[in-house]
Coordinates of C-alpha atoms and ligand atoms in Angstrom, one line a residue:
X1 CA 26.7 -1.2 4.8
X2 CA 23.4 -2.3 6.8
X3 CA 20.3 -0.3 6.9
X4 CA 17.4 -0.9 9.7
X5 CA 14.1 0.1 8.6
X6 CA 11.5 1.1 10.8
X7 CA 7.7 1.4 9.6
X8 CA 5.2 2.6 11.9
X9 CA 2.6 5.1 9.4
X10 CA -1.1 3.1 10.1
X11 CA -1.6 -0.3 11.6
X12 CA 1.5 -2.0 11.0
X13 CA 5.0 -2.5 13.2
X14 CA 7.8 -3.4 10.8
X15 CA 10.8 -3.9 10.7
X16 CA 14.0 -4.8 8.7
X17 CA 17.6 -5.2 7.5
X18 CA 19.0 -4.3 4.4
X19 CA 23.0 -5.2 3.8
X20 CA 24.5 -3.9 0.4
X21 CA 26.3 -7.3 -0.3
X22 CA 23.1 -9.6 0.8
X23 CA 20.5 -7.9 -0.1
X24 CA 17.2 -7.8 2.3
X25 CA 18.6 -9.9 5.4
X26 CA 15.6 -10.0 7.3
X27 CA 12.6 -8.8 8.0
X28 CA 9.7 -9.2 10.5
X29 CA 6.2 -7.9 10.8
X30 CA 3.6 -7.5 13.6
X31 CA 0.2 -6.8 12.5
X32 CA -2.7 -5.1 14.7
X33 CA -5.8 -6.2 12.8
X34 CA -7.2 -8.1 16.1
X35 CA -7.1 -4.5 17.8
X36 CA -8.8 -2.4 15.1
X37 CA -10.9 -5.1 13.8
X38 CA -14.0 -5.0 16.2
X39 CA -13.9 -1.0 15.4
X40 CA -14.2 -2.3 11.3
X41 CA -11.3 0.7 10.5
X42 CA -7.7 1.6 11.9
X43 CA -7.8 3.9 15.7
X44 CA -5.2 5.7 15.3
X45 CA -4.7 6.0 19.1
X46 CA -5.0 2.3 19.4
X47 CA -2.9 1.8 16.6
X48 CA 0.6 4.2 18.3
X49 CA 0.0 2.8 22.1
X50 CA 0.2 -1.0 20.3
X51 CA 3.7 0.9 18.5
X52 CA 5.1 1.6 21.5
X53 CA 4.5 -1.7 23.3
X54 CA 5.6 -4.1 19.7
X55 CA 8.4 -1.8 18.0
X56 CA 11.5 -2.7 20.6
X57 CA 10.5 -6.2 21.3
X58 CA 10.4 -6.8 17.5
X59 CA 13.7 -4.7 16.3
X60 CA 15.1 -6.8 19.6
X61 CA 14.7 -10.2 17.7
X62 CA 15.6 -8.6 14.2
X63 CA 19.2 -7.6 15.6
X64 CA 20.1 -10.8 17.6
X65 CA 18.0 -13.0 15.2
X66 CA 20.3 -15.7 13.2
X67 CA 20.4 -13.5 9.9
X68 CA 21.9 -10.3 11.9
X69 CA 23.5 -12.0 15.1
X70 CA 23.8 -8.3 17.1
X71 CA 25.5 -6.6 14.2
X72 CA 25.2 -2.3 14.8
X73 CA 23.4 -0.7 11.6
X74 CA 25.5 1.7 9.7
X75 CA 22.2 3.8 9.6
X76 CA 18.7 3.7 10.5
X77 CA 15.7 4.3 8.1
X78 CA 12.3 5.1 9.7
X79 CA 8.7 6.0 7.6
X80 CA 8.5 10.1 8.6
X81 CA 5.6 10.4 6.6
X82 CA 2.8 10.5 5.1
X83 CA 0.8 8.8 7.7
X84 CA -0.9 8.9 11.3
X85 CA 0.4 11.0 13.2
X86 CA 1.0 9.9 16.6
X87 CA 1.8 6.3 14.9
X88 CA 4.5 8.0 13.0
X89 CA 6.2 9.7 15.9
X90 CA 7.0 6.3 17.7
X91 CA 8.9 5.1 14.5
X92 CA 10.5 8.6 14.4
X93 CA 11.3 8.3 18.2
X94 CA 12.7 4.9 18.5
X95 CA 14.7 5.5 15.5
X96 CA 16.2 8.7 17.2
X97 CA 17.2 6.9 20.3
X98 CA 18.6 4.0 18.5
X99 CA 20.1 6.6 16.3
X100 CA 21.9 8.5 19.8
X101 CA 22.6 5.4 21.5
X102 CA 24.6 3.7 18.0
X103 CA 26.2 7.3 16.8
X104 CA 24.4 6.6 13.3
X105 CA 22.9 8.9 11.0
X106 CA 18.6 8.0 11.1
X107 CA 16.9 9.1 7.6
X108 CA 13.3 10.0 7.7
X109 CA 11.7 8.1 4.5
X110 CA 8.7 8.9 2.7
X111 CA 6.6 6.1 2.6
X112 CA 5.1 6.1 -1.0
X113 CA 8.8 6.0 -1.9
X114 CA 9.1 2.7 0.3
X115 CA 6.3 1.3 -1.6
X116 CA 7.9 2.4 -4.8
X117 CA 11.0 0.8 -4.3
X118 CA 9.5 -2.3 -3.3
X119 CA 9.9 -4.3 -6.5
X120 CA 13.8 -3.1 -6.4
X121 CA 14.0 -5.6 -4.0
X122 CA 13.1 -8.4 -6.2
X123 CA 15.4 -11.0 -8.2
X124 CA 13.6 -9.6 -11.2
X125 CA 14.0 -6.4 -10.7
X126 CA 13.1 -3.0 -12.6
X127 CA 15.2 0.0 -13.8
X128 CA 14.3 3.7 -14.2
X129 CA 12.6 5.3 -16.5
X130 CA 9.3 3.9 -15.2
X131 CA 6.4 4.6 -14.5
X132 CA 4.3 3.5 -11.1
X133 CA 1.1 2.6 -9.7
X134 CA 0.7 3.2 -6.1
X135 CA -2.3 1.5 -4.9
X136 CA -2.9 1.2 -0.8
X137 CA -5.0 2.2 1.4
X138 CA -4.1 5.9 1.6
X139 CA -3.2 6.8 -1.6
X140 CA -4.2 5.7 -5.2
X141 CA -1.4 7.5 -7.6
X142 CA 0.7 7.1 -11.3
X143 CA 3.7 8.3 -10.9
X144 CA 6.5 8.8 -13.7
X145 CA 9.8 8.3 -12.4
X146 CA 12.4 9.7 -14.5
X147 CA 15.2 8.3 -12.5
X148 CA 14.6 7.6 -8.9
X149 CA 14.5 10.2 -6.4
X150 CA 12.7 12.5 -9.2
X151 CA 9.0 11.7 -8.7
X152 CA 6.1 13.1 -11.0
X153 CA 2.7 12.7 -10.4
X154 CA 0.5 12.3 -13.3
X155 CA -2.6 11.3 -11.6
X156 CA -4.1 10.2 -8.6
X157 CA -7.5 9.8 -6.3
X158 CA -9.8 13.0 -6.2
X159 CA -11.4 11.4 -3.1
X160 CA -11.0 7.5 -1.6
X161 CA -8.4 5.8 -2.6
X162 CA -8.8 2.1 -4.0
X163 CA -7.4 0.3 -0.6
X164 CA -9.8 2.4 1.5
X165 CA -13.0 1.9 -1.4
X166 CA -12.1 -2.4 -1.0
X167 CA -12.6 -1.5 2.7
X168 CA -15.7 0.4 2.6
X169 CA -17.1 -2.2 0.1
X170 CA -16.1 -4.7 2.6
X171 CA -18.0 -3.0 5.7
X172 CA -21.2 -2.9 3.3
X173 CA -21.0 -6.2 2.1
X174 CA -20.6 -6.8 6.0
X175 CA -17.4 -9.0 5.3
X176 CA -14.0 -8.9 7.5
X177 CA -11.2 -5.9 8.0
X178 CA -8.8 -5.4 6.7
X179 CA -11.0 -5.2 3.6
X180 CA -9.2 -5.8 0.9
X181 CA -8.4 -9.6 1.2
X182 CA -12.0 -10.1 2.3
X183 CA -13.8 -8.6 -0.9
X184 CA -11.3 -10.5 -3.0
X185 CA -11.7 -13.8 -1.4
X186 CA -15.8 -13.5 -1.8
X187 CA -15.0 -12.6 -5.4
X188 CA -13.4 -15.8 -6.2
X189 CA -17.0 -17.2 -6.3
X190 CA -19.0 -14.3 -7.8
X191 CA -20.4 -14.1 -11.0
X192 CA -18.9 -11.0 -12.5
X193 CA -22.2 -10.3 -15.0
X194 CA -25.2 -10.2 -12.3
X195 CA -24.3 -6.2 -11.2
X196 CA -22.9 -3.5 -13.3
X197 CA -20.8 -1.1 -12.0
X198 CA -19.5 2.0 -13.6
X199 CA -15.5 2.2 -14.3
X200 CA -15.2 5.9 -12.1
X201 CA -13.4 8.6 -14.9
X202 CA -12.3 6.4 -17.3
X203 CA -14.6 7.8 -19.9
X204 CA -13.1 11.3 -19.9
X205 CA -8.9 12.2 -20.6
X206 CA -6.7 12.3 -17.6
X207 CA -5.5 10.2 -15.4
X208 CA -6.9 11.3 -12.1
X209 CA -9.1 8.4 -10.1
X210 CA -12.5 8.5 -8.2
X211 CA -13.9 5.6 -6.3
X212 CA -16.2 6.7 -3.8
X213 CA -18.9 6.9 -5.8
X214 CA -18.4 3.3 -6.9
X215 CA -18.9 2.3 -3.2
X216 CA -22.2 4.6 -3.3
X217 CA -23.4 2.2 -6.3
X218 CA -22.4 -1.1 -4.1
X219 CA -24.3 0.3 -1.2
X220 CA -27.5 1.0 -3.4
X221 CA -27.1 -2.7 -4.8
X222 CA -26.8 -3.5 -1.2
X223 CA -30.3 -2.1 -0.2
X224 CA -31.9 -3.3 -3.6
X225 CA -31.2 -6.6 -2.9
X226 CA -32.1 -6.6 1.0
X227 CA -35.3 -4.7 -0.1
X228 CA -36.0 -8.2 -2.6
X229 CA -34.9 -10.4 0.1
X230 CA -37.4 -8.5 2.3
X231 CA -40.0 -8.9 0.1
X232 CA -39.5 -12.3 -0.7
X233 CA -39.6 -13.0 3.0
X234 CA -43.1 -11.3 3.3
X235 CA -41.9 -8.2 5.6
X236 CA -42.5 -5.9 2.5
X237 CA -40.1 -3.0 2.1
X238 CA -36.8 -2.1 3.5
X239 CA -38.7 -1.7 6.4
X240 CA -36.9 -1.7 9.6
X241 CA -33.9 -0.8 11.2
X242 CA -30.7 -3.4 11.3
X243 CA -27.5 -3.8 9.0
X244 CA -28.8 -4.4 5.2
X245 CA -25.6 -6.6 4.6
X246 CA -27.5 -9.3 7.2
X247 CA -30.0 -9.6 4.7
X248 CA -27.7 -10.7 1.8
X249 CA -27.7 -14.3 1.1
X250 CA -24.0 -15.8 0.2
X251 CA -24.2 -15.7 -3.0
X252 CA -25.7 -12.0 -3.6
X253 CA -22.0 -11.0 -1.4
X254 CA -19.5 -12.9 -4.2
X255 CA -21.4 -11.4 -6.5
X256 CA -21.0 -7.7 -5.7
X257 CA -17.9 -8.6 -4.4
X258 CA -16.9 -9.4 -7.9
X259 CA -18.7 -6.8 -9.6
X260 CA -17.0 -4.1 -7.3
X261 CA -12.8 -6.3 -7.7
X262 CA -13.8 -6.4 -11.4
X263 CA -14.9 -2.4 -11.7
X264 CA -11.6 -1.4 -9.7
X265 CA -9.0 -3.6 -11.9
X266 CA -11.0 -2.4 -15.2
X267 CA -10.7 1.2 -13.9
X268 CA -6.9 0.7 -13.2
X269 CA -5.8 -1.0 -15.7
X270 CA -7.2 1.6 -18.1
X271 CA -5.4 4.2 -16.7
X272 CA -2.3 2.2 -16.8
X273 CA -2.4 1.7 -20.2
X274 CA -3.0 5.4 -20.5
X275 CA -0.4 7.0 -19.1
X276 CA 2.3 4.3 -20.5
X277 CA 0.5 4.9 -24.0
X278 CA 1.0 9.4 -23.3
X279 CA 4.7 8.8 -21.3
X280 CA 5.9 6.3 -23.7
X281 CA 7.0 4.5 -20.5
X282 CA 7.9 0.8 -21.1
X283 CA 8.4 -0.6 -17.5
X284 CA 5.3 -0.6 -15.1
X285 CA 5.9 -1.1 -11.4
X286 CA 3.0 -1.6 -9.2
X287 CA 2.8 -1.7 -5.6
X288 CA 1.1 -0.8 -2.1
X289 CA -1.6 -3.0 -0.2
X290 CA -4.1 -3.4 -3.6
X291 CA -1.0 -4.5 -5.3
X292 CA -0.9 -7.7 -3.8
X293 CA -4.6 -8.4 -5.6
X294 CA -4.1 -11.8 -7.5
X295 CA -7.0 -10.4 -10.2
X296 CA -5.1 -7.2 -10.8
X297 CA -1.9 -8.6 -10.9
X298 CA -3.1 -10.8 -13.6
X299 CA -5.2 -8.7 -16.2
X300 CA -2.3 -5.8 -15.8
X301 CA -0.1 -8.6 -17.0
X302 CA -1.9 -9.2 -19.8
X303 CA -2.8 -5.5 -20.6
X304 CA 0.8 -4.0 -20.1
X305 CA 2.3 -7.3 -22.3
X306 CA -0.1 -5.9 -25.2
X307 CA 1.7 -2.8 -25.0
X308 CA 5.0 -4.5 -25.3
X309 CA 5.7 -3.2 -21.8
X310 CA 6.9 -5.1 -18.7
X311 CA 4.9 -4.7 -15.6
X312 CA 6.8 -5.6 -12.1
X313 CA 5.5 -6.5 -8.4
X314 CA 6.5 -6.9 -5.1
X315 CA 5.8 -10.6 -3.9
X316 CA 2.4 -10.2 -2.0
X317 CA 3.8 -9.7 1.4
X318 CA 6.3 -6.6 0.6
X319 CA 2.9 -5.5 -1.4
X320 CA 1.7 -4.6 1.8
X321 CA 3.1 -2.2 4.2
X322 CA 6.7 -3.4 5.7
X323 CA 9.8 -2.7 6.9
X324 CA 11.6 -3.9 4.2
X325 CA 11.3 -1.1 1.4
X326 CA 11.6 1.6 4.1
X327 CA 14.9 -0.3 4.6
X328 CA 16.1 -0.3 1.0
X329 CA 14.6 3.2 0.5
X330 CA 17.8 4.4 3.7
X331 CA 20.0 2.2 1.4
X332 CA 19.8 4.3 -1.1
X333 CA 20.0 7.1 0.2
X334 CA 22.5 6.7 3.6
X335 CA 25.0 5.1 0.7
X336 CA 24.2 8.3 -1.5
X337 CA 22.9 6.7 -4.4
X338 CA 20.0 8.7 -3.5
X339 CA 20.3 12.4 -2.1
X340 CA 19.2 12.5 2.0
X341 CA 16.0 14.0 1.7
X342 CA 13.7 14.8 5.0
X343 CA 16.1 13.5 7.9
X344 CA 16.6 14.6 11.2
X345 CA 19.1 17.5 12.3
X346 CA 21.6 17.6 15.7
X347 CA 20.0 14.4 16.4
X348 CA 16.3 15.8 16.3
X349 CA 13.7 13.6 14.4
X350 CA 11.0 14.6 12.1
X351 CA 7.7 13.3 10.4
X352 CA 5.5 14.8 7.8
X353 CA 2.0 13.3 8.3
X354 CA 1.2 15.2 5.0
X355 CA 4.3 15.0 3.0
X356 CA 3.7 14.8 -1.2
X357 CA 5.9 12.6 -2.8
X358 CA 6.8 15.8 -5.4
X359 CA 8.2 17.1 -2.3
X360 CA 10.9 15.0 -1.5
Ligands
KG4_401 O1 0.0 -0.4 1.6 P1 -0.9 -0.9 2.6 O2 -0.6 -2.1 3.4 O3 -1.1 0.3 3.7 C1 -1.2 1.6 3.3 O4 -0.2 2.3 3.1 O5 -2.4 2.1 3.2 O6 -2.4 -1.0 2.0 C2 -3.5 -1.5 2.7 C3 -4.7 -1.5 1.8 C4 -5.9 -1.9 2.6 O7 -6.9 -0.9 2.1 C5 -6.3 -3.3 2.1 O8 -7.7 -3.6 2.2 C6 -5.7 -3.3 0.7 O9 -4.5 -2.6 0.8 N1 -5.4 -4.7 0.3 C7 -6.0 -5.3 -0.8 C8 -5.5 -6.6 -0.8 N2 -4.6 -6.8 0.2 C9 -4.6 -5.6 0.9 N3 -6.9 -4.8 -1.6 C10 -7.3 -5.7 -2.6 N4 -6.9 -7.0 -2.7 C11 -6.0 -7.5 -1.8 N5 -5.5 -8.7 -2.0
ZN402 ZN1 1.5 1.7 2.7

């Protein structure tokens, strides 16, 4: 059996094959940061009209490429939800037309689930019970997974999630989109003890997260240090108008940029030890955009080992959104390891741009 996987939920046109006797065949990836990047944030009309020109081209060259050579899919997997909207529904569209035009079933996937089973798709792979940490740009959750398919959720963001407070913190530490990358690449040459800020709800039980408020302190650090830099300069003040980041000299930007990676791992990798310390859990997987952080992946290593638990990643670039685990997520359930869950009916399509992963 062969799976194409379709992911269209934000800023991303992915695509890819999954074969139950190869594994992940192939899988390709066109990225739109050039269009939302002047903007500093995803359009999310920009981001479906640049679906609808990339999707067919892309699954085109997936199909005939070398690893497939024009093999039909048994079935074909598309991200229903959660996500944008009108992003979503050209996923959900191609996928029905391949669908009609192949006579294959096409399974609507949620997309947490996607990132979930990303590390599935890795030589070292996990097994259920587990519990994991969902980290992107939407969403910021722990989830205990019994056995797959039966999702709990023990904790997640009460506001921004981390993937969306690394892009903030980017915008105010005037440093590239998307975010993430940029805040951690500054970091490498910050000094972690010039700022302090706080570890967001790690102080009281529960496992729920907050991070806006940590993107509140970096923007007060932000204006502190303009104000010096003002000062210093002889304009007195904050003073006028303009973009406070312009004000911050090199060095001032690795070091918040640090401060800010090192409060978000600490305040993660708290909660993970947490909720594998009250579940009794002992694998961790980890996974969504945040995942692919080099300084979280290391310290939860370290943390989880203490616990004499395993912790397991995607590499970097299945991290990230793709098509890959949306894919292996219509594996699993097309070949009914996994019960069908959203999918279309008499040939219909669906998506869920609000779709909880408790739902499923
Ligand atoms: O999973 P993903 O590709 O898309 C969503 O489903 O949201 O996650 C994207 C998020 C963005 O906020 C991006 O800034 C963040 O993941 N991200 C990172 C890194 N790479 C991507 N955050 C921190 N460190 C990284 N290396
Ligand atoms: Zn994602």
């Amino acid at each position: 059996m062969r799976v194409l996987g379709i992911e269209t939920s934000c800023d991303d046109t992915a695509a890819a094959i999954y074969d139950r006797d190869a594994g992940l065949l192939a899988h390709r990836l066109a990225t739109q940061i050039d269009i939302h990047e002047p903007f500093g944030g995803v359009v999310p009309e920009l981001a479906a009209r640049d679906h609808i020109k990339t999707l067919l081209p892309l699954i085109d060259h997936l199909i005939k490429g070398p690893e497939n050579r024009g093999a039909r899919p048994h079935a074909i997997a598309y991200t229903a939800g959660p996500g944008l909207a009108g992003a979503l529904l050209v996923g959900a569209s191609v996928a029905a037309g391949l669908a009609r035009a192949w006579q294959v079933p096409a399974l609507g996937i949620h997309h947490m689930e996607g990132h979930l089973l990303a590390p599935f798709l890795e030589d070292e792979a996990p097994a259920a019970p587990l519990l994991a940490l969902l980290v992107s740009g939407g969403h910021t959750m722990l989830v205990d997974v019994a056995a797959l398919g039966a999702y709990r959720i023990l904790g997640q963001s009460l506001d921004d999630a981390a993937g969306e407070a690394f892009d903030k913190t980017a915008k105010l530490l005037g440093l590239g989109f998307p975010g993430g990358p940029a805040v951690a690449a500054a970091a490498a040459d910050g000094d972690p003890g010039r700022f302090s800020l706080p570890r967001p709800m790690t102080q009281r039980p529960g496992l729920d997260f907050s991070f806006s408020g940590l993107k509140t302190q970096v923007r007060a650090s932000v204006a502190t240090v303009a104000a010096a830099a003002a000062a210093a300069a002889g304009r007195g003040g904050t003073g006028g108008p303009g973009d406070p980041a312009a004000a911050l000299d090199r060095q001032s930007v690795a070091d918040l940029a640090r401060a800010f990676e090192e409060a978000v791992v600490d305040t993660l990798v708290i909660k993970c030890r947490r909720a594998l310390r009250q579940t009794g859990r002992r694998r961790l997987v980890v996974s969504g955009g945040v995942g692919a952080n080099a300084r979280l992946r290391e310290r939860l290593r370290t943390a989880v080992g203490e616990l004499d638990a395993q912790v397991f990643y995607p590499r970097p670039a299945l991290c990230t959104d793709n098509g890959a685990m949306i894919a292996y997520a219509g594996f699993l359930r097309a070949s009914g390891r996994l019960p069908a869950p959203a999918g279309p009916e008499d040939g219909g399509f669906e998506i869920r741009p609000r779709w909880s992963l408790e739902e499923i």
